[in-house]
Structures are given as structure tokens and as C-alpha cells.
Amino acid sequence: MGTDNADRGVFTGKNEIFELIGALFRRPRFRDPARKLHASTRRWEKIPKRRDRADRKGLPMVNLVRPNGPDDLLAEVRDFLRDARPHGVRHAFVRCDQESATAQRPPKRKWRTEDVTAVRKILFDACAGLLRNAGVRDRRVRFPLFMLVHWLMDQRLDPADQNPDRTLRGRLKEQGLATQINRWSQGIQQELPSGIQWKLPLWLLRAVVGVAFWAAVTGRVRLFSGRFWWYMHQPHLAPEMTSTFARFAGRLVNGEWQKEAQEYVARLLVNAFLEDLRRTYRLRPWNLFRKRRMTYPVLLLDDITPANGGYDLLYLINEVRNQIGIFDPLLVISASDTVPPDGTEPRPEERPRHSADEAFTAFIAWQDELLGDRRARRDNTWYLPLLVPGPPVAERAHRARNAWQAFSGYVDLGRESTPPALTSVWLRAGVTAAVLAAAALSGLYVHDSRCGSWDSGLTQVGAECIGVTDGSADLFQPSDGPIQQVENTVLAQNQQAASMHGEFPQRPYITIADLQATTSADHTADGLTAERESLEGVAVAQRRQLNKSGSSDPIVRVLIANAGNGMRQGATVARQLGGMAASDPSLVGVVGLDMSSQQTVATINALADAGLPAVGSALSADSLASTNPMYFQVAPQNEREAAVVSAFARQRIATDPGIAKSLRVYYSTDSADSYSLNLRDDMLAAFAASGFQVSATAFDPSIAYGSADRPRSGDNLIGNAVAAGRDTCGYHGFVFFAGRGVPDYGDFLSGAEQCATSAEFIGDDDVSRYVANAALRGQYSEPYDYVSFAPAPIASPAGAEQDFYHDLRSLFPFEQQQAQSRSLDGHAALSYDAALVMITAAEYLREGATSIPVTPGNLWREITDIHSAQTTLPGANKAIDGATGTIDYGGDIGRHVPLNKPVAILRVANGQVDPDMQGYCGVAAGRTSSSWCPPGS
């Protein structure tokens, strides 16, 4: 401050008053205002105990009582606040009505409309003053709550209005954003070309805005209501008496608010004013770029009296603070000739009145008594009166003026405290950016760990995507157009199934998981043709059920599961399915499964542990059906395959005596591949029993499925699959390949092509996977035969087989386009039949007078009952007429393989599959077994 200010007038205690004001308007760096003043040093100190901080929280109303003091004291305080560094202090200077300054107000009387009007005018002037501070560079303050009630008190409604609520809602709407949006949309609509497609979004926007405003004006929906909600939950004028804010606002319009209790109308005005300040100084976490205000706003009230509204305003602030109990950041400094709150002589219960030079002592005493006064709700709780003396006598005036000039020259009263680093804009923005970046990185990590999707059922294991999906994620690796079309079809049918389940709750609703190794062994999409066709078969079974309408016809949902290359992750995925079944009772079983290997056996055991039955589609190892009672299959076993192949060889020798009656079996040394080892033993036994000279040669697979093992004693170890193919050179008997079709059989054929060979090549049923890949089978020109468990000749006979392929080509048109080049391997038909076993068992549970719940355990028991009953009663025959032949488990609870399941011999010549089968053995509607088939076919 300068000497000009000092010349305005000095008095004893002026230094202390300005020092106290400078201390009060500074906001603490932490909390509001968690500090106390030390009496001797006059320094602010932190309060260690949390309770003590709360007890002292609040700003007093400093009442400068100057019966003989300077008249321009508050003007000098105003200049002091304006010059505060570095940005000035936000303040409002209000001089109360001078015409009423001399009027006397009775000490006790009822509140009048004139009193409310006087308080309202002072508050309006205070708002204007706090908004006008040109020298203050912090953010402007806003008073939306106070200005709303101030605006309402000026509104008039026609007494003849039949719907005043609607009229008032219309006026409120004009004051808000809804009207601006509607005007904007109307302007845009005039510029748009004609056509409803252009106007519909704008109509929708206006409808949404209208609904949002309707919800807001009720005052009951906090998310939308905003300031309306506050009015419906504040304690004044009993807002509970009205159902909506529009009805409450009707009590505040001109002509109506005068009918309310006037003191509480004034309390509402004051509380709205203080709540606006509370919100302005409240730093929310989402207020990212707001700087923390470090000075409190100051309201300077000059010339207040009991009659001009000044004393009334102080009284109301005191009452609202006592009632609400929430800190508000307003520092009130008043100047008057008498002592508030009522201007009377001191009462016994009042605290001692202090002179100006005791300002700090008075404040410390006020803070110490604050908690007790608030609990007692005294009418002088927030008052801090300081008596300002008159001008000093002549001999003391010079010393007082010099003391003030020296004090204001070296004491930096106006410097605000600096905000803590934790509240700085840059730090909060940086922390927020770091949190968002961490969240984004975490999301990307989760996204990547879930195979590039948000599906929680998927997990990235190395380079493979393992887990379960409903078709919304691509689990085939790699994938192509046909694969994605099949997955999209399954997803769409799943959505339809869920909709039908809600529409027809009386029908059984079951979920079947198709578990396969959908990671390609040769890293091409063509290498997954068999797996894709298997999923197609399950999708056809699902489609047929969706087209049915019987009360016992199950509605089927399909899950796609990848067990990884070589079924290595099969047990993990099986346990995942078990966890899903625990929370989803519709999951009743698993179909599919790849490769008769130790990994597959572990998968079947894990499914059994989870209580889920499994139906294998193409598995054939002899031991699988006997290792676990929860496992069934629709394919024949290796033992039957060996019997059919040996009978076929005998028939070939009968027609072509030039073929040597000998057999050489080539098999994999992979000890985990139980299929290859089991098929080797079955072939050697069957051919030996038919009088053939037999031998076996082992090869080390080019892509290992497990740890390599030594060949059987007496067998040869030739090298890899290519070397095994070269080993056939010069051999004139039958060569049976008992390894994996992909990738080993292609290497085997490429080795055999390196020399002239007259051997008769026969591939096992797994070679059908190799044949399924049109590009691979076209690389070898010499003819060879292979075993198929589900041949699909182009000219299929009438019946279940023909119906299946008709539906397959209808559901997946690309199969019709590729009909001439299809592998005819039957993987789709085998998976269809596996799903049909599950579906049929669920149907049987709902037949008859009782509806047995469709659970995994009940379904497992019902599968064993799928057989041709030895009775002539109608409906007793429960065997399935499947697409790959009759499925009949013989009525034996211990039998898990169908009786006399068909085995076919097909030929590939010049890269094309001959539609005329070389042989067919088994029971199927519309088919006849070859004459040379083994007994029982």
C-alpha cells in the first residue's frame, strides 16, 4: 500500500485489521482452511489432528464497528484487495441503502416482503461486483442457482392460466440449452435437401433433447436435472410439498413467493448464493484444466443497519451456515455504527467485544469457540466484531501514521499463497494423461492377450489363439473367406437361437461346443479345410433345429473352441468349458475333437472331470472308447478299419494276381500319437490273419507332435516322411500309410514320386485331411486309395445323406460351387452326426409325459439308449439315420462306438477324387455293402 492510502485516516489497530484480512482471504495450500493462528508469532500453523481441523473450519464475518471511526475504511480495504499480488482478490463492494440507514427496526418482528427485497438486492449487487473484477485474472465465478431464483421471483403468471406448470416449463426451456438446440436444428433443417432421410436425425435429436429436458425439469433425476435437482433437495420452503421442480418454481414467481414464509424465501436466496460459491471453489477430479483458486472472494458491506437489509443478510448467512454445516468460501467484512447481529447493547451470552488492535486475539478466541457455538446454533456464531476507534489525539496521530506507513511498506499483505504442486494444472493433466495412457496400454495388452479381440474367452498362447467363442472372433489360424463365412453363419444362428429361446421357453435350449485343433499345422488356411467342414456340419445341425417348431425339439447354440496345434491346449480349453458350464446350464456337451493322441485323451479326461460328455466325430483309436465312460464317437474304430482294408486287399489280389501278397505299414515314431501306433498294430494283425507277409517301417515326422520314440522291436527306422516314401521304390505289395495326413502324407508321396514304384498305396482315414486340401492332393499324379468314414459322392442316394448335403450346400453356397473339387472326405457329415447324437439325446429327455431336465449328466445317460430296440412297438426304434450311416450303440451301456459303422475306400487319380467308391462296408440307409466286406458289414 502507498502513502495515499495512509492519508485517508489512521487509527490504533489499523495494522492488525489489515494483517488479519490479509491472512483470512489467503486460501491454505491444503484443505479449507485447516490451520490455526499462533497468538505470539501471528503465524498460521497446521493442525495435526483431523478433528481439530474440522472444528476450526470456516471463515468469520468480520464486523468493523465504527461509531466514531473513519467512514472510508471499507473503501480502503477495497483498494487493498484490488492491489493484492499477483492477480488481485475477487471482491464486491456494496454500500447499503442510505435512505434506510437511519431507520430503526424493532428488535423482534416478523419478516416482511420489503426485507426480502432488500436482501435480494444486496445479493444481486454482490453477484455483479464479484463478476466485474477486471483486475482479477482467475476464472470468473458463476451464479446459476441464485440467478435462477432471482429470475423466477420476477416472473408473473396469468391468474386465468389453466396450466401454469406448462407455461412455466416453457419459460424455463427458453432459458436453457434445449431451445438453442431446437433453433439450431430448425435452421439446419431449412438448408437440407428434401427427403425424410435427411430430416430424421434432426427430429430424433429434438426428441432426445425434449425428453432430456422433461426429465431435468422434474428435479428428481440428478444426472439430467442439475440445478433443478439442487432446489428439490435443499432444506428451505419444503420442496417435498411439490412433485416436480416446475411445481416448486410456481411457488417462487411474483405474486406467489410473497405468500411463503418470508424469512425462508430469504434463506433460499442466501443458500443459493453460497452454494454457487461452494461449487466454484470445489475442484472436482474431472476439472482437469481448472487452476486451484488461492484466495477467497470477499464481500464488503458498508453502512449496514438493522433496517436496510445489511443486518438481515448477516443474520441469514449465520443461520444458513449453522443449518447447512458445509464450508462456504465467502469472507464477509461489514462496517456499521452498531454491533451486529441486532445493534443492541451487549448481551450476557455474547463473547467479549475486542478493539481493532486486538484483532488477532479476537480471531483466536472466535476459532476456539466455533465448535461449541455451531453445536448450540447461536445467532452470533459467525460474527467477529471489532471496535474501530476514532482518530487518535494530536500527539499520537503522527506516530500512528508513521507506524502504518512502515507496516504497509514492508509487509506483503496482499500476496496470495501458491497452490500445491499436487493441484497444479500441468501435474493433474500429466497424471491424467499417464493414467489414460496406462489404461490404454492395459487395454491393448488385454486386447492382444485375447487374440486381438475383447472376447474374454480367448487367450494368446505363443503364436496361437486358444479358447472359446460364439463366432464373434476368428479362431481359425490362418483364416480365409469361406472360414469367416462359416463363423459368421454360426454367430448369426446363435443370435437367432437366443431370440427363439426367449420366444419359446418351453423348448429345450442347449449349447454344444465344437472343439477342434483350428491352428493349421502347415500354416495355411487350406490346411484347415477339414476343420472348417466339421464346423459346417455342426452349423447344419443347428440350422435344422432352428427350422423346427416342436415342443421337444431343442434350440441349439454353438460354441467354437480351439485346442491348439496338435490338441496341445485341449485340456486347458476343456477346463475352461467346464467353468463355463458351471455358470451356463445350457452347455451340455462337446463334439468334434482332433487326432487320436495323448493330448486328445487328456482333453477327454478333462471334459469328463468337468462333467461334460463328448462325442468325437472322426476319432478312431481303439482305446479311446474304453478309457472314459463320458466319451462316445460316431466313427468306427481302427480295428474295423483294418478289417475292411485287409478284405479290400484280398479282393484286389483276386482280381489282379500280379500284386504281391505282402503289406508294409509306415507309421510315425511319435509316442504321443496313439492313433498311428494303434493302427499299425491293427493292420499288421488283420493282414497277417489273411495270410499276408507283413512288416512295418517307422519314420520320424517332419513336424513332431510329441517326443520321438524308438520303433517297435524288429521294425525299421527309415528317417523322415520323405525318406519313407523313397523306401517304397521297388516294392510290389501293399503300402499302408498309418501316419498323419497333414503334413506327413504329402511328404511321403513326394518321396515315392522320386522313383518308379509299383506298390499299391492305401492311406488311412486321417489322409482324408490331406485329400480335403485340393491344392495338396493335386501335387501328386499317381493314383492312391484312402479310407473314408463318410464318403460323399456327388450322386448320393436318397435319404439322410442326400438331405444333409442339400442343406450343406444351401447354407454354404461356396460348397456347391466347389462340388466337383470337394474332397468327399465327409468331415462335415461326421460332425453333423456327432451333433445329431447330442440333439437326439436331448429330444429323448423331453419325450413322454415327463420333461426331464436337459443336463450334461442326463444327456450322457440318454446317449447310451440310442439303438435299435428289439421290439415291434411303435416308436421303439431309436437308432439315428445319420449322414454317415446308421448310428446304433447297441443298447449296451458300456458300448460307445456305433455298430457296423460304414468304412469306404476311395481313390484319388490325377489330383481328383473318383466319385465311384472302390468299396463300401457298413450299415446305412440306401447303401449296399460290397460283397467282399468282412462279416457284420
XYZ file of N, CA and C in Angstrom, residues 520-655:
408
model
N -3.576 -74.242 -37.933
C -3.110 -75.050 -39.049
C -1.705 -75.582 -38.812
N -1.523 -76.882 -39.097
C -0.194 -77.489 -38.950
C 0.759 -77.035 -40.043
N 0.227 -76.733 -41.245
C 1.100 -76.293 -42.341
C 1.031 -74.787 -42.562
N 0.413 -74.066 -41.617
C 0.373 -72.599 -41.616
C -0.387 -72.036 -42.812
N -1.313 -72.793 -43.369
C -2.156 -72.294 -44.458
C -3.616 -72.531 -44.100
N -4.495 -71.685 -44.660
C -5.930 -71.863 -44.430
C -6.430 -73.148 -45.070
N -5.810 -73.556 -46.197
C -6.212 -74.813 -46.827
C -5.949 -75.997 -45.905
N -4.963 -75.860 -45.016
C -4.682 -76.932 -44.076
C -5.759 -77.103 -43.021
N -6.727 -76.189 -42.981
C -7.833 -76.269 -42.031
C -9.157 -76.582 -42.722
N -9.080 -77.122 -43.958
C -10.309 -77.432 -44.684
C -11.164 -78.429 -43.922
N -10.533 -79.475 -43.379
C -11.296 -80.484 -42.643
C -11.964 -79.871 -41.419
N -11.244 -79.014 -40.694
C -11.822 -78.378 -39.506
C -12.952 -77.432 -39.895
N -12.770 -76.712 -41.000
C -13.842 -75.822 -41.452
C -15.082 -76.622 -41.815
N -14.893 -77.740 -42.559
C -16.035 -78.559 -42.944
C -16.702 -79.194 -41.726
N -15.918 -79.519 -40.703
C -16.506 -80.061 -39.479
C -17.428 -79.034 -38.826
N -16.992 -77.771 -38.789
C -17.838 -76.724 -38.232
C -19.082 -76.508 -39.100
N -18.930 -76.672 -40.405
C -20.089 -76.568 -41.287
C -21.134 -77.620 -40.917
N -20.686 -78.848 -40.643
C -21.626 -79.898 -40.280
C -22.397 -79.566 -39.019
N -21.718 -79.027 -38.008
C -22.403 -78.627 -36.777
C -23.383 -77.492 -37.061
N -22.999 -76.549 -37.930
C -23.881 -75.436 -38.274
C -25.135 -75.933 -38.978
N -25.011 -76.972 -39.835
C -26.190 -77.528 -40.493
C -27.133 -78.144 -39.459
N -26.583 -78.884 -38.498
C -27.424 -79.447 -37.436
C -28.133 -78.347 -36.658
N -27.439 -77.245 -36.392
C -28.053 -76.118 -35.691
C -29.167 -75.493 -36.528
N -28.905 -75.325 -37.834
C -29.899 -74.728 -38.718
C -31.184 -75.545 -38.758
N -31.041 -76.862 -38.812
C -32.226 -77.719 -38.854
C -33.062 -77.575 -37.586
N -32.405 -77.435 -36.443
C -33.158 -77.292 -35.206
C -33.871 -75.943 -35.142
N -33.255 -74.913 -35.709
C -33.891 -73.599 -35.714
C -35.119 -73.592 -36.615
N -35.143 -74.465 -37.602
C -36.284 -74.533 -38.512
C -37.429 -75.374 -37.953
N -37.188 -76.078 -36.855
C -38.230 -76.915 -36.265
C -39.074 -76.103 -35.293
N -40.229 -76.672 -34.928
C -41.144 -75.942 -34.043
C -41.759 -76.808 -32.964
N -41.367 -78.088 -32.863
C -41.945 -78.966 -31.860
C -41.507 -78.584 -30.453
N -42.348 -78.880 -29.487
C -42.045 -78.509 -28.108
C -40.866 -79.286 -27.544
N -40.555 -80.473 -28.114
C -39.411 -81.253 -27.638
C -38.182 -81.083 -28.512
N -38.283 -80.259 -29.560
C -37.141 -80.029 -30.449
C -36.202 -79.003 -29.828
N -34.974 -79.379 -29.507
C -34.065 -78.425 -28.854
C -33.693 -77.254 -29.759
N -33.563 -76.089 -29.164
C -32.965 -74.928 -29.818
C -31.476 -74.974 -29.489
N -30.632 -74.914 -30.516
C -29.209 -75.188 -30.334
C -28.382 -73.919 -30.504
N -27.495 -73.703 -29.554
C -26.467 -72.668 -29.632
C -25.123 -73.371 -29.767
N -24.214 -72.821 -30.581
C -22.940 -73.484 -30.892
C -21.788 -72.588 -30.448
N -20.838 -73.176 -29.777
C -19.590 -72.507 -29.433
C -18.454 -73.108 -30.244
N -17.507 -72.276 -30.636
C -16.339 -72.712 -31.395
C -15.141 -72.666 -30.453
N -14.414 -73.780 -30.362
C -13.286 -73.861 -29.432
C -12.057 -74.361 -30.168
N -10.919 -73.703 -29.900
C -9.650 -74.108 -30.489
C -8.759 -74.695 -29.408
N -8.325 -75.965 -29.623
C -7.441 -76.643 -28.670
C -5.984 -76.513 -29.063
N -5.693 -75.734 -30.105
C -4.305 -75.519 -30.497
C -3.768 -76.600 -31.416
N -2.629 -76.309 -32.004
C -1.998 -77.241 -32.925
C -1.725 -78.567 -32.215
N -2.184 -79.667 -32.821
C -1.963 -80.980 -32.236
C -2.738 -81.210 -30.954
N -3.788 -80.393 -30.678
C -4.606 -80.521 -29.462
C -3.772 -80.304 -28.190
N -2.652 -79.575 -28.298
C -1.766 -79.422 -27.147
C -2.426 -78.664 -26.000
N -3.349 -77.755 -26.307
C -4.028 -76.970 -25.280
C -5.427 -77.497 -24.995
N -5.691 -78.734 -25.429
C -7.037 -79.281 -25.298
C -7.508 -79.380 -23.860
N -6.648 -79.847 -22.960
C -7.050 -79.987 -21.561
C -7.358 -78.625 -20.947
N -6.576 -77.609 -21.308
C -6.816 -76.259 -20.792
C -8.174 -75.740 -21.245
N -8.466 -75.912 -22.531
C -9.747 -75.444 -23.052
C -10.890 -76.267 -22.461
N -10.674 -77.567 -22.219
C -11.705 -78.400 -21.596
C -12.060 -77.881 -20.205
N -11.046 -77.500 -19.440
C -11.319 -76.938 -18.118
C -12.044 -75.592 -18.235
N -11.695 -74.824 -19.264
C -12.407 -73.563 -19.491
C -13.876 -73.818 -19.781
N -14.159 -74.828 -20.603
C -15.551 -75.175 -20.892
C -16.267 -75.652 -19.633
N -15.542 -76.365 -18.772
C -16.150 -76.788 -17.514
C -16.542 -75.602 -16.651
N -15.683 -74.587 -16.606
C -16.021 -73.385 -15.860
C -17.216 -72.659 -16.456
N -17.306 -72.646 -17.779
C -18.448 -72.011 -18.428
C -19.731 -72.770 -18.133
N -19.650 -74.113 -18.110
C -20.838 -74.923 -17.837
C -21.348 -74.703 -16.420
N -20.434 -74.387 -15.497
C -20.852 -74.152 -14.120
C -21.752 -72.927 -14.001
N -21.546 -71.928 -14.878
C -22.359 -70.712 -14.845
C -23.409 -70.675 -15.942
N -23.312 -71.588 -16.906
C -24.264 -71.628 -18.010
C -24.831 -73.046 -18.111
N -25.978 -73.311 -17.511
C -26.522 -74.674 -17.514
C -26.926 -75.182 -18.889
N -26.975 -74.294 -19.895
C -27.346 -74.760 -21.229
C -26.218 -75.519 -21.921
N -24.956 -75.349 -21.451
C -23.818 -76.037 -22.059
C -23.852 -77.501 -21.622
N -24.180 -78.398 -22.570
C -24.428 -79.799 -22.210
C -23.389 -80.764 -22.748
N -22.543 -80.355 -23.703
C -21.579 -81.309 -24.219
C -20.688 -80.734 -25.287
N -19.751 -81.591 -25.727
C -18.716 -81.196 -26.686
C -18.707 -82.203 -27.820
N -18.526 -81.688 -29.038
C -18.372 -82.551 -30.220
C -17.083 -82.166 -30.924
N -16.703 -82.987 -31.904
C -15.511 -82.702 -32.696
C -14.329 -83.516 -32.238
N -13.321 -82.824 -31.707
C -12.054 -83.401 -31.256
C -11.217 -83.868 -32.445
N -9.930 -83.613 -32.367
C -8.993 -83.942 -33.441
C -7.937 -84.907 -32.940
N -7.535 -85.827 -33.784
C -6.361 -86.670 -33.570
C -6.514 -87.613 -32.372
N -6.295 -88.865 -32.621
C -6.258 -89.859 -31.539
C -4.858 -89.837 -30.937
N -4.654 -88.959 -29.978
C -3.330 -88.767 -29.398
C -3.461 -88.641 -27.887
N -2.317 -88.607 -27.215
C -2.336 -88.452 -25.768
C -2.942 -87.116 -25.365
N -2.700 -86.094 -26.183
C -3.291 -84.791 -25.890
C -4.816 -84.855 -25.960
N -5.334 -85.624 -26.932
C -6.787 -85.775 -27.042
C -7.343 -86.567 -25.873
N -6.621 -87.610 -25.456
C -7.052 -88.379 -24.292
C -7.104 -87.485 -23.059
N -6.102 -86.622 -22.885
C -6.104 -85.693 -21.754
C -7.283 -84.723 -21.838
N -7.627 -84.309 -23.061
C -8.770 -83.416 -23.253
C -10.064 -84.106 -22.857
N -10.232 -85.371 -23.302
C -11.446 -86.115 -22.966
C -11.553 -86.301 -21.453
N -10.440 -86.607 -20.794
C -10.456 -86.788 -19.343
C -10.810 -85.483 -18.632
N -10.289 -84.353 -19.134
C -10.600 -83.060 -18.518
C -12.075 -82.711 -18.693
N -12.634 -83.057 -19.853
C -14.065 -82.831 -20.064
C -14.887 -83.686 -19.111
N -14.467 -84.946 -18.925
C -15.178 -85.830 -18.000
C -15.100 -85.310 -16.577
N -13.940 -84.795 -16.193
C -13.795 -84.225 -14.855
C -14.748 -83.051 -14.650
N -15.020 -82.320 -15.727
C -15.952 -81.189 -15.659
C -17.397 -81.633 -15.796
N -17.628 -82.940 -16.007
C -18.985 -83.457 -16.135
C -19.604 -83.238 -17.486
N -18.780 -83.020 -18.530
C -19.294 -82.771 -19.875
C -19.071 -83.994 -20.758
N -20.127 -84.574 -21.308
C -19.931 -85.670 -22.263
C -19.364 -85.154 -23.576
N -18.627 -86.021 -24.284
C -18.015 -85.643 -25.554
C -18.349 -86.700 -26.591
N -18.609 -86.251 -27.815
C -18.863 -87.145 -28.941
C -17.855 -86.804 -30.024
N -16.874 -87.708 -30.226
C -15.876 -87.488 -31.260
C -16.458 -87.729 -32.638
N -16.018 -86.912 -33.589
C -16.555 -87.040 -34.946
C -15.702 -87.955 -35.811
N -14.370 -87.811 -35.787
C -13.515 -88.589 -36.679
C -12.478 -89.415 -35.936
N -12.507 -89.458 -34.621
C -11.524 -90.229 -33.855
C -11.808 -91.724 -33.997
N -10.720 -92.515 -34.056
C -10.922 -93.946 -34.318
C -10.001 -94.866 -33.524
N -9.080 -94.344 -32.719
C -8.184 -95.222 -31.964
C -9.000 -96.155 -31.074
N -8.578 -97.413 -31.000
C -9.359 -98.430 -30.291
C -9.536 -98.101 -28.817
N -8.519 -97.489 -28.218
C -8.541 -97.307 -26.768
C -9.421 -96.157 -26.310
N -9.770 -95.221 -27.194
C -10.491 -94.031 -26.766
C -11.853 -94.364 -26.173
N -12.576 -95.269 -26.829
C -13.938 -95.570 -26.392
C -13.983 -96.346 -25.097
N -12.859 -96.883 -24.660
C -12.846 -97.676 -23.434
C -12.144 -96.967 -22.275
N -11.520 -95.798 -22.549
C -10.766 -95.125 -21.489
C -11.633 -94.241 -20.616
N -12.776 -93.772 -21.133
C -13.578 -92.832 -20.370
C -15.057 -93.047 -20.663
N -15.881 -93.266 -19.648
C -17.311 -93.540 -19.889
C -18.078 -92.329 -20.404
N -17.505 -91.105 -20.314
C -18.199 -89.899 -20.785
C -17.944 -89.634 -22.263
N -17.156 -90.506 -22.900
C -16.784 -90.273 -24.296
C -17.529 -91.235 -25.218
N -18.040 -90.712 -26.345
C -18.662 -91.503 -27.410
C -18.056 -91.050 -28.726
N -18.270 -91.846 -29.764
C -17.813 -91.444 -31.091
C -18.788 -91.950 -32.132
N -18.755 -91.313 -33.310
C -19.604 -91.733 -34.422
C -18.794 -92.419 -35.515
N -17.471 -92.356 -35.442
C -16.616 -93.022 -36.431
C -16.314 -94.442 -35.955
N -16.043 -95.368 -36.896
C -15.631 -96.713 -36.493
C -14.224 -96.688 -35.896
N -13.829 -97.817 -35.286
C -12.514 -97.901 -34.672
C -11.474 -98.396 -35.670
N -10.210 -98.208 -35.298
C -9.109 -98.663 -36.150
C -9.194 -100.165 -36.434
N -9.648 -100.932 -35.469
C -9.754 -102.377 -35.648
C -10.670 -102.711 -36.815
N -11.813 -101.981 -36.904
C -12.720 -102.221 -38.026
C -12.117 -101.688 -39.323
N -11.440 -100.575 -39.273
C -10.768 -100.052 -40.471
C -9.763 -101.063 -41.000
N -9.000 -101.686 -40.124
C -8.014 -102.679 -40.557
C -8.689 -103.893 -41.189
N -9.817 -104.311 -40.607
C -10.528 -105.462 -41.167
C -11.034 -105.166 -42.568
N -11.572 -103.944 -42.787
C -12.087 -103.579 -44.110
C -10.946 -103.461 -45.118
N -9.838 -102.847 -44.727
C -8.713 -102.665 -45.644
C -8.116 -104.016 -46.029
N -7.978 -104.938 -45.061
C -7.417 -106.266 -45.395
C -8.355 -107.023 -46.328
N -9.677 -106.916 -46.130
C -10.631 -107.556 -47.039
C -10.542 -106.927 -48.419
N -10.370 -105.616 -48.484
C -10.218 -104.932 -49.769
C -8.950 -105.410 -50.485
N -7.869 -105.599 -49.746
C -6.622 -106.076 -50.348
C -6.776 -107.496 -50.882
N -7.484 -108.330 -50.146
C -7.716 -109.700 -50.640
C -8.499 -109.660 -51.941
N -9.487 -108.755 -52.007
C -10.286 -108.673 -53.235
C -9.462 -108.153 -54.396
N -8.541 -107.223 -54.145
C -7.694 -106.706 -55.219
C -6.764 -107.783 -55.751
N -6.219 -108.571 -54.875
C -5.330 -109.650 -55.326
C -6.102 -110.673 -56.141
N -7.371 -110.886 -55.750
C -8.187 -111.854 -56.511
C -8.419 -111.373 -57.932
N -8.518 -110.067 -58.134
C -8.746 -109.526 -59.483
C -7.446 -109.204 -60.203
